[in-house]
Amino acid sequence: MSTATVSLCVILIEVTEESQLLPSVQYLAPKYRGNMADNGSGKPKELQFAGGDKSKTRGLRKPYNLTVETFTSTETTATTTTGDKKSGGVDNPSKSSSSGQPSDVSDSEGAGETKKVTFLSGNPFVEVTKGVLHLYKENERTPMDKLDVGRSEMLLMLAVPASTSCRDLLQFVAPFQADIEHIKIIRDSIPNQYMVLIKLKSQRQADTFYQTLNGTTFNSFEEDLCNLAYVARVETMKETENVGLPLVGHTELPTCPVCLERMDESVDGVLTILCNHSFHSLCLSKWSDARCPVCRFVQTPELVVGNQCSECKSSESLWICLICGHIGCGRYVHGHAYKHFCETSHCYAIQPDNNRVWDYVGDNFVHRLLQNKDGKLVEVSGRGAPRPEDAGKTETEDKLDSIQLEFTYMLTTQLESQRYYFEEKLASQVREMNRDVEKLQIRLEENDKYKTETDIRLKGLTKEKVNLEKKIAQLTQKLTKATTDLNDEKEVNKHMKKDHDKWVALVAKLEKEHEQYVAEKTAEIVDLKESLRDVMFFMEAGKLVGGSELRDEITEGQVVVGPSAADNAAAASTSKKEQRRKKR
Ligand SMILES: [Zn+2]
Ligand SMILES: [Zn+2]
Ligand SMILES: [Zn+2]
Ligand SMILES: [Zn+2]
């Protein structure tokens, strides 16, 4: 079962912080040791991790217990006695470590009685750790035919069923006992399978081992096949931020055998066929793996109901990452499955409803098993064992049939997804339209309400306006009246002012007249007073004259009055008196 080229595998055991590394498991193929010499550094070429998000790359995978049992060749001959074999076992310091020893060990010891397995130490050296095992294939393929190219002296036997015991296994490889340096059995928590690392002494011996045993059954009554792959390197590393991220130049593969079988077209060169029977339900239940998130998802339909895209919670068109179990939606929803590939380089995803596996790097479907219309799984590429009903058909017919089926299937799924897509689009448009109509209705109602309110307000305002107009009319009337009154008053005022001037002139005239009058009267009074004095004087004089003997004389006498009677009255009177006295 040799192919022209093979892909070499890389095994990376990423152990948890508190668990121990397994330095004894580490391995580097000779051609890489050569590279190490080329680049001149003392250390082997490091694995190159690409960037990425650790939690996304880890996905749903949880660390689990890993047990490694090492069977080392003791270089003893086939004639070695049982006692010698046991002493070799005592020399092995690991004998005290008996934890995790499988029950098969006693079988191998029992088998020690036969000559076939005496080259292996009786008790395996057992190491236990906890972590996640990553399986990668190199993207660059290595030619099979040239010896000088150098592949690897280490071979990986993948997915050995638990029904094949240690004893069975040792018997299976017994013909090559002289070529084997050591055998390491790696068990994880999957109960029904394990993997085996076989280190051979030279490249040529490894090639012979590979070509002889790859694709053969472990024994005549089991149909499970031995699947071999060349191992480029085995690393154990503590889990850190970048350990476990995508490896540059490598493609990560699922470690679950069921998932591996689902995509065996794509792992051509790593694995040829995992099992030679079709992917029927019996086989699935046999491989049933409670730990693999993908198998759990695909095999338990009741779980599928509640499943959804881990990013957008969509439950339509889901794809599950075969490497880490991430669930994402398809390209017609939000494309989160593709986004997961971009972030983690996990390039295989399975459609749970029909088990079709998509390869994002190859951009095609990679499975050879399809679900037909009846819901049964059928093989399409014809690379597995021929089905009994197809026995009569020629290979070409078979091929044509499978191609036809493949294309019909592809067309159907594409049309289906298109239908989903357009139905979804239509539905969303209807939803949008309904929303718009609702919005418009609400707006209409609002407008109606607003209009009613406005009408009421308008009515009120109109009433107010009428009232105001009435008031304005009244006020205008009042104003007119007041203006008329004012004019009248002004007229009256004008007349009164005119009268006032007249009166003022009159008063002035009267005052003048009055003054004149007063002056006249005063003068009159003065005259009258003079006259009155004269009269009084005369009367007194008459009285005096009448009484005196000299009355005749006096009567004959003359009275001379001074020129200024007023001023010289006193003097005159005095002089008169003197005159009278003289006369006497
Ligand atoms: Zn199978
Ligand atoms: Zn699986
Ligand atoms: Zn999504
Ligand atoms: Zn993933």
Coordinates of C-alpha atoms and ligand atoms in Angstrom, one line a residue, residues 223-224 257-258 261 273-280 282-284 286-287 368-369, ligand 1:
E223 CA -11.4 -6.3 10.3
D224 CA -9.6 -3.3 11.8
P257 CA -10.3 8.3 14.8
V258 CA -13.9 8.8 13.8
E261 CA -12.0 8.7 9.0
I273 CA -7.8 4.0 5.2
L274 CA -8.6 3.8 8.9
C275 CA -11.0 0.9 8.5
N276 CA -11.9 -1.1 5.6
H277 CA -15.7 -1.2 6.2
S278 CA -18.1 1.6 5.4
F279 CA -19.1 4.2 7.8
H280 CA -22.2 2.5 9.1
L282 CA -22.4 -0.1 14.0
C283 CA -19.0 1.2 13.2
L284 CA -19.9 4.6 14.7
K286 CA -18.0 1.0 18.2
W287 CA -15.9 4.1 17.9
R368 CA -15.8 9.9 0.9
L369 CA -18.9 9.2 2.9
Ligands
ZN1 ZN -15.0 2.1 10.6

